[in-house]
Amino acid sequence: SYVLTQPPSVSVAPGKTASITCGGNNIGIKSVHWHQQKPGQAPVLVIYYDSDRPSGIPERFSGSKSANTATLTISRVEAGDEADYYCQVWDGSSDAGVFGGGTKLTVL
Amino acid sequence: QVQLVESGGGVVQPGRSLRLSCAASGFTFSSYAIHWVRQAPGKGLEWVAVLSYDGSYKYYADSVRGRFTISRDNSKNTLYLQMNSLRAEDTAVYYCARVYSGYDSGSPIDHWGQGTLVSVSS
């Protein structure tokens, strides 16, 4: 089955830039989506189709992708961005949804 | 606005069954594929199953295939998850989640319910 690998944690100071990676074999040919989950809440989509941003999501959130790594970048990080972030793909070869293990973003 | 409301969770003994429901509103339910995703306490998100907009095809995670059944009633705007032979490792919050592009089960999840907790314990 397809595996997505994320770092367990990322720390960043307020106002700085945070980068959260998501690795997967040939992830470059898949569409990658990112979800934010704050404690006790349901997830929220923040980036879809690698780099598109849903309405209501600040422009500080952006996404990019290379051959084997997708990256969620949060610019000018705020305390309210502290959350768990999950990457997600659909694996067409096995007809299954796949989530990365999640990355806890800590704002120092 | 899009709303997904899960219900049916609770405490159940190992080996028993439970049926979850997901009531949808604010969009044309019959035009969208819907997923079930679960999250064990303190753990990450785990995809469980997806059902196409018309119920014609469904896919399951290996961990639940043969024990869980996803279904829908488009006349009632409701998605179901029948869970049989429950195990302790099925303990989790279960979310239903709508896809962005209704007819494409592989499109991103763009709306989530608030979840319902299932606890499997003797």
XYZ file of N, CA and C in Angstrom, chain A residues 26-69:
132
model
N 7.087 8.631 -5.927
C 6.478 9.260 -7.105
C 5.278 10.127 -6.756
N 5.354 10.806 -5.656
C 4.231 11.655 -5.248
C 4.003 12.762 -6.282
N 5.031 13.012 -7.098
C 4.903 14.036 -8.129
C 3.783 13.781 -9.120
N 3.366 12.538 -9.268
C 2.308 12.234 -10.220
C 0.942 12.135 -9.547
N 0.901 12.402 -8.260
C -0.371 12.359 -7.542
C -0.778 13.767 -7.110
N -2.051 13.952 -6.887
C -2.542 15.217 -6.343
C -2.493 15.146 -4.817
N -1.893 16.155 -4.210
C -1.698 16.169 -2.768
C -2.578 17.249 -2.133
N -3.195 16.882 -1.039
C -4.076 17.799 -0.325
C -3.621 17.874 1.133
N -3.859 19.011 1.772
C -3.417 19.229 3.144
C -4.595 19.629 4.030
N -4.631 19.026 5.233
C -5.685 19.310 6.200
C -5.062 19.769 7.514
N -5.698 20.760 8.110
C -5.294 21.277 9.416
C -6.283 20.790 10.461
N -5.776 20.307 11.590
C -6.656 19.880 12.676
C -6.183 20.474 13.995
N -7.012 21.318 14.563
C -6.726 21.882 15.877
C -7.307 20.972 16.956
N -6.760 21.027 18.169
C -7.201 20.115 19.237
C -8.707 20.137 19.452
N -9.305 18.951 19.467
C -10.731 18.816 19.735
C -11.634 19.207 18.590
N -11.047 19.482 17.422
C -11.848 19.908 16.279
C -11.701 18.948 15.106
N -12.649 19.024 14.182
C -12.537 18.263 12.945
C -11.475 18.901 12.049
N -10.906 18.111 11.145
C -9.941 18.683 10.211
C -10.590 19.718 9.292
N -9.730 20.552 8.728
C -10.145 21.574 7.760
C -9.182 21.515 6.583
N -9.708 21.519 5.369
C -8.874 21.528 4.172
C -8.203 22.891 4.044
N -6.871 22.895 3.871
C -6.170 24.177 3.719
C -5.493 24.314 2.356
N -5.131 23.200 1.728
C -4.542 23.210 0.386
C -5.069 21.983 -0.351
N -5.461 22.165 -1.620
C -5.893 21.032 -2.419
C -5.263 21.098 -3.804
N -5.195 19.939 -4.429
C -4.519 19.828 -5.728
C -3.154 20.520 -5.698
N -2.384 20.121 -4.710
C -0.985 20.525 -4.534
C -0.797 21.959 -4.036
N -1.537 22.907 -4.646
C -1.222 24.303 -4.345
C -2.429 25.242 -4.359
N -3.625 24.707 -4.542
C -4.808 25.565 -4.528
C -5.283 25.792 -3.096
N -5.837 26.957 -2.873
C -6.261 27.345 -1.528
C -7.775 27.536 -1.501
N -8.483 26.840 -0.606
C -9.943 27.046 -0.515
C -10.252 28.468 -0.073
N -11.449 28.903 -0.396
C -11.855 30.225 0.060
C -11.850 30.274 1.585
N -11.378 31.374 2.112
C -11.316 31.545 3.550
C -9.994 31.153 4.175
N -9.143 30.486 3.414
C -7.816 30.116 3.917
C -6.848 31.254 3.592
N -6.100 31.739 4.564
C -5.209 32.879 4.329
C -4.158 32.580 3.267
N -3.746 33.626 2.562
C -2.715 33.487 1.540
C -1.384 33.057 2.119
N -1.249 33.118 3.427
C -0.011 32.680 4.074
C 0.225 31.172 3.898
N -0.824 30.458 3.573
C -0.735 29.011 3.357
C -0.505 28.743 1.870
N 0.535 27.970 1.578
C 0.807 27.623 0.187
C 1.343 26.199 0.117
N 1.240 25.627 -1.088
C 1.703 24.266 -1.274
C 2.555 24.152 -2.516
N 3.468 23.197 -2.496
C 4.319 22.932 -3.651
C 4.652 21.452 -3.673
N 5.267 21.038 -4.772
C 5.547 19.606 -4.902
C 6.706 19.376 -5.847
N 7.540 18.388 -5.541
C 8.586 17.931 -6.441
C 8.319 16.463 -6.752
N 9.304 15.786 -7.276
C 9.095 14.404 -7.701
C 8.674 13.486 -6.558
N 9.294 13.655 -5.382
C 9.012 12.731 -4.291
C 8.607 13.404 -2.992
N 8.433 14.733 -3.029
C 8.073 15.438 -1.798
C 7.081 16.556 -2.079
